[in-house]
PDB file of C-alpha atoms in Angstrom:
ATOM      1  CA  UNK A   1      21.264   1.097   0.144  1.00 41.00           C
ATOM      2  CA  UNK A   2      19.675   4.132  -0.715  1.00 52.00           C
ATOM      3  CA  UNK A   3      16.957   5.236   2.569  1.00 49.00           C
ATOM      4  CA  UNK A   4      14.997   7.918   1.997  1.00 58.00           C
ATOM      5  CA  UNK A   5      16.382  10.313   4.904  1.00 49.00           C
ATOM      6  CA  UNK A   6      13.002  11.636   6.080  1.00 52.00           C
ATOM      7  CA  UNK A   7      12.580   8.081   7.651  1.00 56.00           C
ATOM      8  CA  UNK A   8      15.850   8.087   9.809  1.00 51.00           C
ATOM      9  CA  UNK A   9      15.826   9.813  13.116  1.00 55.00           C
ATOM     10  CA  UNK A  10      17.282   7.528  15.232  1.00 60.00           C
ATOM     11  CA  UNK A  11      18.738   3.634  14.989  1.00 69.00           C
ATOM     12  CA  UNK A  12      14.905   2.227  14.723  1.00 76.00           C
ATOM     13  CA  UNK A  13      14.112   4.397  12.505  1.00 82.00           C
ATOM     14  CA  UNK A  14      16.671   3.365  10.150  1.00 85.00           C
ATOM     15  CA  UNK A  15      15.996  -0.032  10.745  1.00 84.00           C
ATOM     16  CA  UNK A  16      12.334   0.883   9.545  1.00 90.00           C
ATOM     17  CA  UNK A  17      13.738   2.147   6.052  1.00 93.00           C
ATOM     18  CA  UNK A  18      15.889  -0.610   5.437  1.00 94.00           C
ATOM     19  CA  UNK A  19      12.426  -3.133   5.800  1.00 95.00           C
ATOM     20  CA  UNK A  20      10.095  -0.371   3.483  1.00 96.00           C
ATOM     21  CA  UNK A  21      12.878  -0.483   0.788  1.00 96.00           C
ATOM     22  CA  UNK A  22      13.991  -4.307   0.889  1.00 96.00           C
ATOM     23  CA  UNK A  23      10.062  -5.120   0.704  1.00 97.00           C
ATOM     24  CA  UNK A  24      10.040  -2.448  -2.299  1.00 97.00           C
ATOM     25  CA  UNK A  25      12.667  -4.039  -3.962  1.00 97.00           C
ATOM     26  CA  UNK A  26      10.588  -7.389  -3.382  1.00 97.00           C
ATOM     27  CA  UNK A  27       7.276  -5.890  -4.720  1.00 98.00           C
ATOM     28  CA  UNK A  28       9.490  -4.290  -7.999  1.00 97.00           C
ATOM     29  CA  UNK A  29       9.640  -8.288  -8.627  1.00 97.00           C
ATOM     30  CA  UNK A  30       6.148  -7.792  -9.650  1.00 97.00           C
ATOM     31  CA  UNK A  31       6.334  -5.676 -12.622  1.00 98.00           C
ATOM     32  CA  UNK A  32       6.291  -6.467 -16.139  1.00 98.00           C
ATOM     33  CA  UNK A  33       6.945  -4.779 -19.047  1.00 98.00           C
ATOM     34  CA  UNK A  34       4.019  -2.480 -20.869  1.00 97.00           C
ATOM     35  CA  UNK A  35       2.275  -2.591 -17.079  1.00 98.00           C
ATOM     36  CA  UNK A  36      -0.133   0.017 -16.002  1.00 98.00           C
ATOM     37  CA  UNK A  37       1.080   0.271 -11.854  1.00 98.00           C
ATOM     38  CA  UNK A  38      -0.572   2.619  -9.482  1.00 98.00           C
ATOM     39  CA  UNK A  39       1.360   3.903  -7.091  1.00 98.00           C
ATOM     40  CA  UNK A  40       1.020   5.015  -3.576  1.00 98.00           C
ATOM     41  CA  UNK A  41       1.668   7.799  -1.802  1.00 97.00           C
ATOM     42  CA  UNK A  42       4.014   8.317   1.386  1.00 95.00           C
ATOM     43  CA  UNK A  43       7.634   7.214   2.309  1.00 93.00           C
ATOM     44  CA  UNK A  44       6.816   3.731   2.291  1.00 95.00           C
ATOM     45  CA  UNK A  45       5.438   4.067  -1.485  1.00 97.00           C
ATOM     46  CA  UNK A  46       8.688   5.879  -2.120  1.00 97.00           C
ATOM     47  CA  UNK A  47      10.804   3.235  -2.362  1.00 97.00           C
ATOM     48  CA  UNK A  48       9.181   1.244  -4.742  1.00 98.00           C
ATOM     49  CA  UNK A  49       8.481   3.955  -7.542  1.00 98.00           C
ATOM     50  CA  UNK A  50      12.664   4.138  -6.739  1.00 97.00           C
ATOM     51  CA  UNK A  51      12.616   0.811  -8.139  1.00 98.00           C
ATOM     52  CA  UNK A  52       9.875   1.761 -10.582  1.00 98.00           C
ATOM     53  CA  UNK A  53      12.547   4.623 -12.025  1.00 98.00           C
ATOM     54  CA  UNK A  54      15.300   2.104 -12.061  1.00 98.00           C
ATOM     55  CA  UNK A  55      13.238  -0.305 -14.483  1.00 98.00           C
ATOM     56  CA  UNK A  56      12.258   2.408 -16.716  1.00 98.00           C
ATOM     57  CA  UNK A  57      15.673   3.211 -17.259  1.00 98.00           C
ATOM     58  CA  UNK A  58      16.666  -0.113 -18.021  1.00 98.00           C
ATOM     59  CA  UNK A  59      13.907  -0.059 -20.318  1.00 98.00           C
ATOM     60  CA  UNK A  60      10.950  -1.571 -19.155  1.00 98.00           C
ATOM     61  CA  UNK A  61       7.557   0.494 -20.543  1.00 98.00           C
ATOM     62  CA  UNK A  62       5.485   1.375 -17.187  1.00 98.00           C
ATOM     63  CA  UNK A  63       2.756   3.834 -17.196  1.00 98.00           C
ATOM     64  CA  UNK A  64       1.589   5.275 -13.628  1.00 98.00           C
ATOM     65  CA  UNK A  65      -1.271   5.980 -12.128  1.00 98.00           C
ATOM     66  CA  UNK A  66      -0.643   8.188  -8.847  1.00 98.00           C
ATOM     67  CA  UNK A  67      -2.648   8.898  -6.215  1.00 98.00           C
ATOM     68  CA  UNK A  68      -1.275  12.391  -5.109  1.00 98.00           C
ATOM     69  CA  UNK A  69       0.190  15.400  -6.382  1.00 98.00           C
ATOM     70  CA  UNK A  70       3.324  14.805  -4.650  1.00 98.00           C
ATOM     71  CA  UNK A  71       3.550  10.933  -5.868  1.00 98.00           C
ATOM     72  CA  UNK A  72       3.136  12.568  -9.179  1.00 98.00           C
ATOM     73  CA  UNK A  73       6.054  15.081  -9.209  1.00 98.00           C
ATOM     74  CA  UNK A  74       8.358  11.858  -7.443  1.00 98.00           C
ATOM     75  CA  UNK A  75       7.142   9.463 -10.507  1.00 98.00           C
ATOM     76  CA  UNK A  76       8.030  12.174 -12.696  1.00 98.00           C
ATOM     77  CA  UNK A  77      10.981  12.533 -11.102  1.00 98.00           C
ATOM     78  CA  UNK A  78      12.155   9.184 -11.921  1.00 98.00           C
ATOM     79  CA  UNK A  79      11.076   9.583 -15.510  1.00 98.00           C
ATOM     80  CA  UNK A  80       8.010   7.131 -15.275  1.00 98.00           C
ATOM     81  CA  UNK A  81       5.223   8.277 -17.727  1.00 98.00           C
ATOM     82  CA  UNK A  82       1.950   9.183 -15.312  1.00 98.00           C
ATOM     83  CA  UNK A  83      -1.139   9.233 -16.916  1.00 98.00           C
ATOM     84  CA  UNK A  84      -4.822   9.873 -15.782  1.00 98.00           C
ATOM     85  CA  UNK A  85      -7.523   7.520 -14.900  1.00 97.00           C
ATOM     86  CA  UNK A  86      -9.213   8.091 -17.845  1.00 97.00           C
ATOM     87  CA  UNK A  87      -6.546   6.762 -19.880  1.00 97.00           C
ATOM     88  CA  UNK A  88      -6.183   3.881 -18.141  1.00 97.00           C
ATOM     89  CA  UNK A  89      -8.689   0.675 -18.841  1.00 93.00           C
ATOM     90  CA  UNK A  90      -6.933  -0.968 -16.099  1.00 95.00           C
ATOM     91  CA  UNK A  91      -4.137  -1.137 -13.375  1.00 98.00           C
ATOM     92  CA  UNK A  92      -2.596  -4.377 -13.341  1.00 98.00           C
ATOM     93  CA  UNK A  93      -0.010  -3.700 -10.156  1.00 98.00           C
ATOM     94  CA  UNK A  94      -0.793  -1.037  -7.329  1.00 98.00           C
ATOM     95  CA  UNK A  95       1.791  -0.893  -4.684  1.00 98.00           C
ATOM     96  CA  UNK A  96       1.638   1.314  -1.546  1.00 98.00           C
ATOM     97  CA  UNK A  97       2.346   1.712   2.105  1.00 98.00           C
ATOM     98  CA  UNK A  98      -0.407   1.137   5.097  1.00 98.00           C
ATOM     99  CA  UNK A  99       0.036   2.925   8.493  1.00 97.00           C
ATOM    100  CA  UNK A 100      -1.000  -0.616  10.168  1.00 98.00           C
ATOM    101  CA  UNK A 101      -2.477  -3.827   8.937  1.00 98.00           C
ATOM    102  CA  UNK A 102      -3.952  -6.689  11.048  1.00 97.00           C
ATOM    103  CA  UNK A 103      -4.170 -10.421  11.126  1.00 95.00           C
ATOM    104  CA  UNK A 104      -6.970 -10.335   8.467  1.00 95.00           C
ATOM    105  CA  UNK A 105      -5.852  -8.437   6.182  1.00 97.00           C
ATOM    106  CA  UNK A 106      -7.744  -5.561   6.801  1.00 97.00           C
ATOM    107  CA  UNK A 107      -5.447  -1.973   7.087  1.00 98.00           C
ATOM    108  CA  UNK A 108      -5.617   1.920   7.768  1.00 98.00           C
ATOM    109  CA  UNK A 109      -4.249   4.319   5.214  1.00 98.00           C
ATOM    110  CA  UNK A 110      -4.226   7.709   5.047  1.00 98.00           C
ATOM    111  CA  UNK A 111      -1.716   9.384   6.998  1.00 96.00           C
ATOM    112  CA  UNK A 112      -0.072  11.101   4.734  1.00 96.00           C
ATOM    113  CA  UNK A 113      -3.808  12.513   3.141  1.00 97.00           C
ATOM    114  CA  UNK A 114      -4.022  10.379  -0.158  1.00 98.00           C
ATOM    115  CA  UNK A 115      -6.284   8.278   1.060  1.00 98.00           C
ATOM    116  CA  UNK A 116      -9.502   8.570  -1.456  1.00 98.00           C
ATOM    117  CA  UNK A 117      -7.300   8.331  -4.716  1.00 98.00           C
ATOM    118  CA  UNK A 118      -4.992   5.201  -2.852  1.00 98.00           C
ATOM    119  CA  UNK A 119      -8.560   3.463  -2.261  1.00 98.00           C
ATOM    120  CA  UNK A 120     -10.129   4.207  -5.872  1.00 98.00           C
ATOM    121  CA  UNK A 121      -6.718   3.095  -7.280  1.00 98.00           C
ATOM    122  CA  UNK A 122      -6.798  -0.369  -4.898  1.00 97.00           C
ATOM    123  CA  UNK A 123     -10.323  -0.471  -5.999  1.00 97.00           C
ATOM    124  CA  UNK A 124      -9.543  -0.691  -9.831  1.00 97.00           C
ATOM    125  CA  UNK A 125      -6.266  -2.853  -9.667  1.00 98.00           C
ATOM    126  CA  UNK A 126      -5.922  -6.491 -10.552  1.00 97.00           C
ATOM    127  CA  UNK A 127      -3.217  -7.168  -7.793  1.00 97.00           C
ATOM    128  CA  UNK A 128      -2.761  -4.811  -4.746  1.00 98.00           C
ATOM    129  CA  UNK A 129       0.479  -5.537  -2.801  1.00 98.00           C
ATOM    130  CA  UNK A 130       1.004  -3.307   0.195  1.00 98.00           C
ATOM    131  CA  UNK A 131       4.485  -3.410   1.595  1.00 98.00           C
ATOM    132  CA  UNK A 132       5.757  -2.159   4.994  1.00 97.00           C
ATOM    133  CA  UNK A 133       8.168  -2.574   7.766  1.00 96.00           C
ATOM    134  CA  UNK A 134       7.882  -4.824  10.756  1.00 95.00           C
ATOM    135  CA  UNK A 135       6.279  -2.073  12.848  1.00 95.00           C
ATOM    136  CA  UNK A 136       2.742  -1.696  10.565  1.00 96.00           C
ATOM    137  CA  UNK A 137       1.848  -5.154  11.800  1.00 96.00           C
ATOM    138  CA  UNK A 138      -0.700  -5.575  14.324  1.00 96.00           C
ATOM    139  CA  UNK A 139      -2.857  -8.273  15.701  1.00 95.00           C
ATOM    140  CA  UNK A 140      -5.832  -5.666  15.009  1.00 95.00           C
ATOM    141  CA  UNK A 141      -6.738  -2.187  14.739  1.00 97.00           C
ATOM    142  CA  UNK A 142      -9.404  -1.307  16.991  1.00 96.00           C
ATOM    143  CA  UNK A 143      -8.193   1.773  18.494  1.00 95.00           C
ATOM    144  CA  UNK A 144      -6.285   2.926  15.454  1.00 96.00           C
ATOM    145  CA  UNK A 145      -6.985   6.106  14.624  1.00 97.00           C
ATOM    146  CA  UNK A 146      -8.491   5.976  11.170  1.00 98.00           C
ATOM    147  CA  UNK A 147      -8.432   8.882   8.262  1.00 98.00           C
ATOM    148  CA  UNK A 148     -11.582   9.946   6.998  1.00 98.00           C
ATOM    149  CA  UNK A 149     -11.815  12.039   3.750  1.00 98.00           C
ATOM    150  CA  UNK A 150     -14.538  15.258   3.905  1.00 98.00           C
ATOM    151  CA  UNK A 151     -16.176  17.764   2.059  1.00 98.00           C
ATOM    152  CA  UNK A 152     -15.037  21.053   4.365  1.00 98.00           C
ATOM    153  CA  UNK A 153     -18.485  21.999   3.966  1.00 98.00           C
ATOM    154  CA  UNK A 154     -19.626  19.124   6.163  1.00 98.00           C
ATOM    155  CA  UNK A 155     -16.476  18.611   8.188  1.00 98.00           C
ATOM    156  CA  UNK A 156     -17.887  20.332  11.449  1.00 98.00           C
ATOM    157  CA  UNK A 157     -20.721  18.779  11.349  1.00 98.00           C
ATOM    158  CA  UNK A 158     -19.319  15.278  10.221  1.00 98.00           C
ATOM    159  CA  UNK A 159     -16.932  15.723  13.734  1.00 98.00           C
ATOM    160  CA  UNK A 160     -19.836  16.361  16.279  1.00 98.00           C
ATOM    161  CA  UNK A 161     -21.704  12.958  14.076  1.00 98.00           C
ATOM    162  CA  UNK A 162     -18.484  11.199  15.162  1.00 98.00           C
ATOM    163  CA  UNK A 163     -18.903  11.984  18.841  1.00 98.00           C
ATOM    164  CA  UNK A 164     -22.570  10.700  18.462  1.00 98.00           C
ATOM    165  CA  UNK A 165     -21.469   7.561  17.486  1.00 98.00           C
ATOM    166  CA  UNK A 166     -18.666   7.247  20.188  1.00 98.00           C
ATOM    167  CA  UNK A 167     -15.866   8.271  18.984  1.00 98.00           C
ATOM    168  CA  UNK A 168     -14.111  11.423  18.771  1.00 98.00           C
ATOM    169  CA  UNK A 169     -13.008  13.549  15.160  1.00 98.00           C
ATOM    170  CA  UNK A 170     -10.336  15.828  14.963  1.00 98.00           C
ATOM    171  CA  UNK A 171      -9.814  18.232  11.841  1.00 98.00           C
ATOM    172  CA  UNK A 172      -5.883  18.036  10.507  1.00 98.00           C
ATOM    173  CA  UNK A 173      -3.840  20.377  10.692  1.00 97.00           C
ATOM    174  CA  UNK A 174      -0.482  20.419   9.605  1.00 96.00           C
ATOM    175  CA  UNK A 175       1.964  23.401   9.982  1.00 95.00           C
ATOM    176  CA  UNK A 176      -0.073  25.174  12.344  1.00 95.00           C
ATOM    177  CA  UNK A 177      -2.414  25.284   9.449  1.00 97.00           C
ATOM    178  CA  UNK A 178      -5.893  23.745   8.433  1.00 97.00           C
ATOM    179  CA  UNK A 179      -4.404  20.312   5.824  1.00 98.00           C
ATOM    180  CA  UNK A 180      -6.373  19.855   2.654  1.00 98.00           C
ATOM    181  CA  UNK A 181      -6.060  17.368   0.484  1.00 98.00           C
ATOM    182  CA  UNK A 182      -5.218  17.084  -3.080  1.00 98.00           C
ATOM    183  CA  UNK A 183      -9.227  16.986  -4.054  1.00 98.00           C
ATOM    184  CA  UNK A 184      -9.664  20.468  -1.682  1.00 98.00           C
ATOM    185  CA  UNK A 185     -11.173  18.212   0.919  1.00 98.00           C
ATOM    186  CA  UNK A 186     -10.409  18.005   5.262  1.00 98.00           C
ATOM    187  CA  UNK A 187      -9.163  14.917   7.011  1.00 98.00           C
ATOM    188  CA  UNK A 188     -10.952  13.991   9.999  1.00 98.00           C
ATOM    189  CA  UNK A 189      -8.501  11.854  12.222  1.00 98.00           C
ATOM    190  CA  UNK A 190     -11.174   9.908  14.412  1.00 98.00           C
ATOM    191  CA  UNK A 191     -10.242   7.173  17.280  1.00 98.00           C
ATOM    192  CA  UNK A 192     -13.056   4.860  18.652  1.00 98.00           C
ATOM    193  CA  UNK A 193     -13.326   2.913  21.840  1.00 97.00           C
ATOM    194  CA  UNK A 194     -10.754  -0.140  21.173  1.00 97.00           C
ATOM    195  CA  UNK A 195     -14.146  -1.590  22.473  1.00 96.00           C
ATOM    196  CA  UNK A 196     -15.479  -1.011  18.838  1.00 97.00           C
ATOM    197  CA  UNK A 197     -15.305  -3.088  15.907  1.00 97.00           C
ATOM    198  CA  UNK A 198     -12.737  -1.261  13.341  1.00 97.00           C
ATOM    199  CA  UNK A 199     -14.615  -2.573  10.671  1.00 97.00           C
ATOM    200  CA  UNK A 200     -18.452  -1.329  12.077  1.00 97.00           C
ATOM    201  CA  UNK A 201     -17.367   1.651  12.720  1.00 98.00           C
ATOM    202  CA  UNK A 202     -15.412   2.630   9.886  1.00 98.00           C
ATOM    203  CA  UNK A 203     -19.062   1.539   7.975  1.00 98.00           C
ATOM    204  CA  UNK A 204     -21.049   3.564  10.325  1.00 98.00           C
ATOM    205  CA  UNK A 205     -18.669   6.927   9.406  1.00 98.00           C
ATOM    206  CA  UNK A 206     -19.564   6.351   5.753  1.00 98.00           C
ATOM    207  CA  UNK A 207     -22.509   7.160   6.099  1.00 98.00           C
ATOM    208  CA  UNK A 208     -22.483  10.388   7.551  1.00 98.00           C
ATOM    209  CA  UNK A 209     -23.736  12.967   5.183  1.00 98.00           C
ATOM    210  CA  UNK A 210     -20.363  15.114   3.589  1.00 98.00           C
ATOM    211  CA  UNK A 211     -17.976  11.797   4.254  1.00 98.00           C
ATOM    212  CA  UNK A 212     -16.535  11.071   0.843  1.00 98.00           C
ATOM    213  CA  UNK A 213     -14.247   8.428   2.212  1.00 98.00           C
ATOM    214  CA  UNK A 214     -12.507   6.141   5.318  1.00 98.00           C
ATOM    215  CA  UNK A 215      -9.214   5.132   5.203  1.00 98.00           C
ATOM    216  CA  UNK A 216     -10.494   1.473   6.095  1.00 98.00           C
ATOM    217  CA  UNK A 217      -9.534  -0.877   3.391  1.00 98.00           C
ATOM    218  CA  UNK A 218     -11.377  -3.995   3.988  1.00 96.00           C
ATOM    219  CA  UNK A 219      -9.183  -6.731   2.619  1.00 95.00           C
ATOM    220  CA  UNK A 220      -8.428  -5.040  -0.401  1.00 96.00           C
ATOM    221  CA  UNK A 221      -4.327  -6.142  -1.046  1.00 97.00           C
ATOM    222  CA  UNK A 222      -3.525  -9.266  -2.657  1.00 96.00           C
ATOM    223  CA  UNK A 223      -0.434  -9.786  -0.397  1.00 97.00           C
ATOM    224  CA  UNK A 224       1.563  -7.795   1.986  1.00 98.00           C
ATOM    225  CA  UNK A 225       4.919  -7.762   1.550  1.00 98.00           C
ATOM    226  CA  UNK A 226       6.891  -7.394   5.103  1.00 98.00           C
ATOM    227  CA  UNK A 227      10.553  -6.087   5.349  1.00 97.00           C
ATOM    228  CA  UNK A 228      12.629  -7.322   7.875  1.00 93.00           C
ATOM    229  CA  UNK A 229      16.030  -7.484   9.529  1.00 87.00           C
ATOM    230  CA  UNK A 230      16.560 -11.013   8.105  1.00 90.00           C
ATOM    231  CA  UNK A 231      14.603 -10.517   5.078  1.00 95.00           C
ATOM    232  CA  UNK A 232      11.121  -9.962   3.021  1.00 97.00           C
ATOM    233  CA  UNK A 233       8.131 -11.972   4.532  1.00 97.00           C
ATOM    234  CA  UNK A 234       5.239 -12.554   1.686  1.00 97.00           C
ATOM    235  CA  UNK A 235       2.133 -13.345   3.309  1.00 97.00           C
ATOM    236  CA  UNK A 236      -0.614 -13.662   1.022  1.00 96.00           C
ATOM    237  CA  UNK A 237      -5.047 -13.208   1.255  1.00 95.00           C
ATOM    238  CA  UNK A 238      -6.546 -15.928   1.379  1.00 91.00           C
ATOM    239  CA  UNK A 239      -9.971 -14.364   1.487  1.00 79.00           C
ATOM    240  CA  UNK A 240      -9.601 -10.932  -0.984  1.00 71.00           C
ATOM    241  CA  UNK A 241     -12.988  -9.555  -1.346  1.00 53.00           C
ATOM    242  CA  UNK A 242     -13.525  -7.640  -4.389  1.00 48.00           C
ATOM    243  CA  UNK A 243     -15.885  -5.264  -4.797  1.00 41.00           C
ATOM    244  CA  UNK A 244     -18.170  -6.239  -8.151  1.00 41.00           C
ATOM    245  CA  UNK A 245     -16.166  -4.317 -10.891  1.00 41.00           C
ATOM    246  CA  UNK A 246     -12.569  -4.303  -8.739  1.00 52.00           C
ATOM    247  CA  UNK A 247      -9.517  -5.090 -11.062  1.00 51.00           C
ATOM    248  CA  UNK A 248     -12.051  -6.076 -14.250  1.00 45.00           C
ATOM    249  CA  UNK A 249     -11.394  -4.278 -17.576  1.00 45.00           C
ATOM    250  CA  UNK A 250     -15.244  -3.882 -18.850  1.00 42.00           C
ATOM    251  CA  UNK A 251     -15.957  -5.489 -22.307  1.00 42.00           C
ATOM    252  CA  UNK A 252     -15.829  -2.547 -24.529  1.00 46.00           C
ATOM    253  CA  UNK A 253     -14.769  -0.275 -22.480  1.00 44.00           C
ATOM    254  CA  UNK A 254     -14.146   3.186 -23.350  1.00 51.00           C
ATOM    255  CA  UNK A 255     -13.222   6.561 -21.588  1.00 51.00           C
ATOM    256  CA  UNK A 256     -17.055   7.868 -21.137  1.00 55.00           C
ATOM    257  CA  UNK A 257     -16.273  11.024 -19.343  1.00 52.00           C
ATOM    258  CA  UNK A 258     -14.489  13.194 -21.467  1.00 46.00           C
TER     259      UNK A 258
END
């Protein structure tokens, strides 16, 4: 067992960490030689990155597109080659954690502040696996905090617009200072009443000028792997809805942005 010490504060934290690690090990079974993998951000993604690093040391040839600067540094520490998006014709497999996922395979992500890049990589990936411990599985996402990435110029007005929609928005702070994403943007942590449909609420927030993306991931995963005290549960998404080009390689692909 190689548990991330940042996960452990008590017995429940230790059990959750073991679940995350077990799910990450199970996700590694989908990795194949010469794959381009999308690496998520956060304490759960840490375990998969650790597994991918072990595979690289064993001779498996991988390349990674990362969803944050922190993940890039972690991947490099495990000797995983990191490439920019423009060098990846496709992403074969993306693996990431979630803040919460419901019974319809909708998820909220963004607790680590990397939701925009995480959604871009998930959109591009052929297969998306979300890994988690049992605490992340919920009946529904109503009332669950929704991270929203917004341009700094628009942050205050966007927060006001959320209030007009019936919700509450707070600009995220970290260590007493304003939090900025790797893209240089702000995060609004948004909460709507529990009687609001989370999908419709996220769609309404997404229409506010200045909002770049929300942390609502609408059935984007292929499967979820849940690490439990009794092993790993796999749940396959039967109704994965993709954007028109999600996970596809465009014929004659060539990087158009130099």
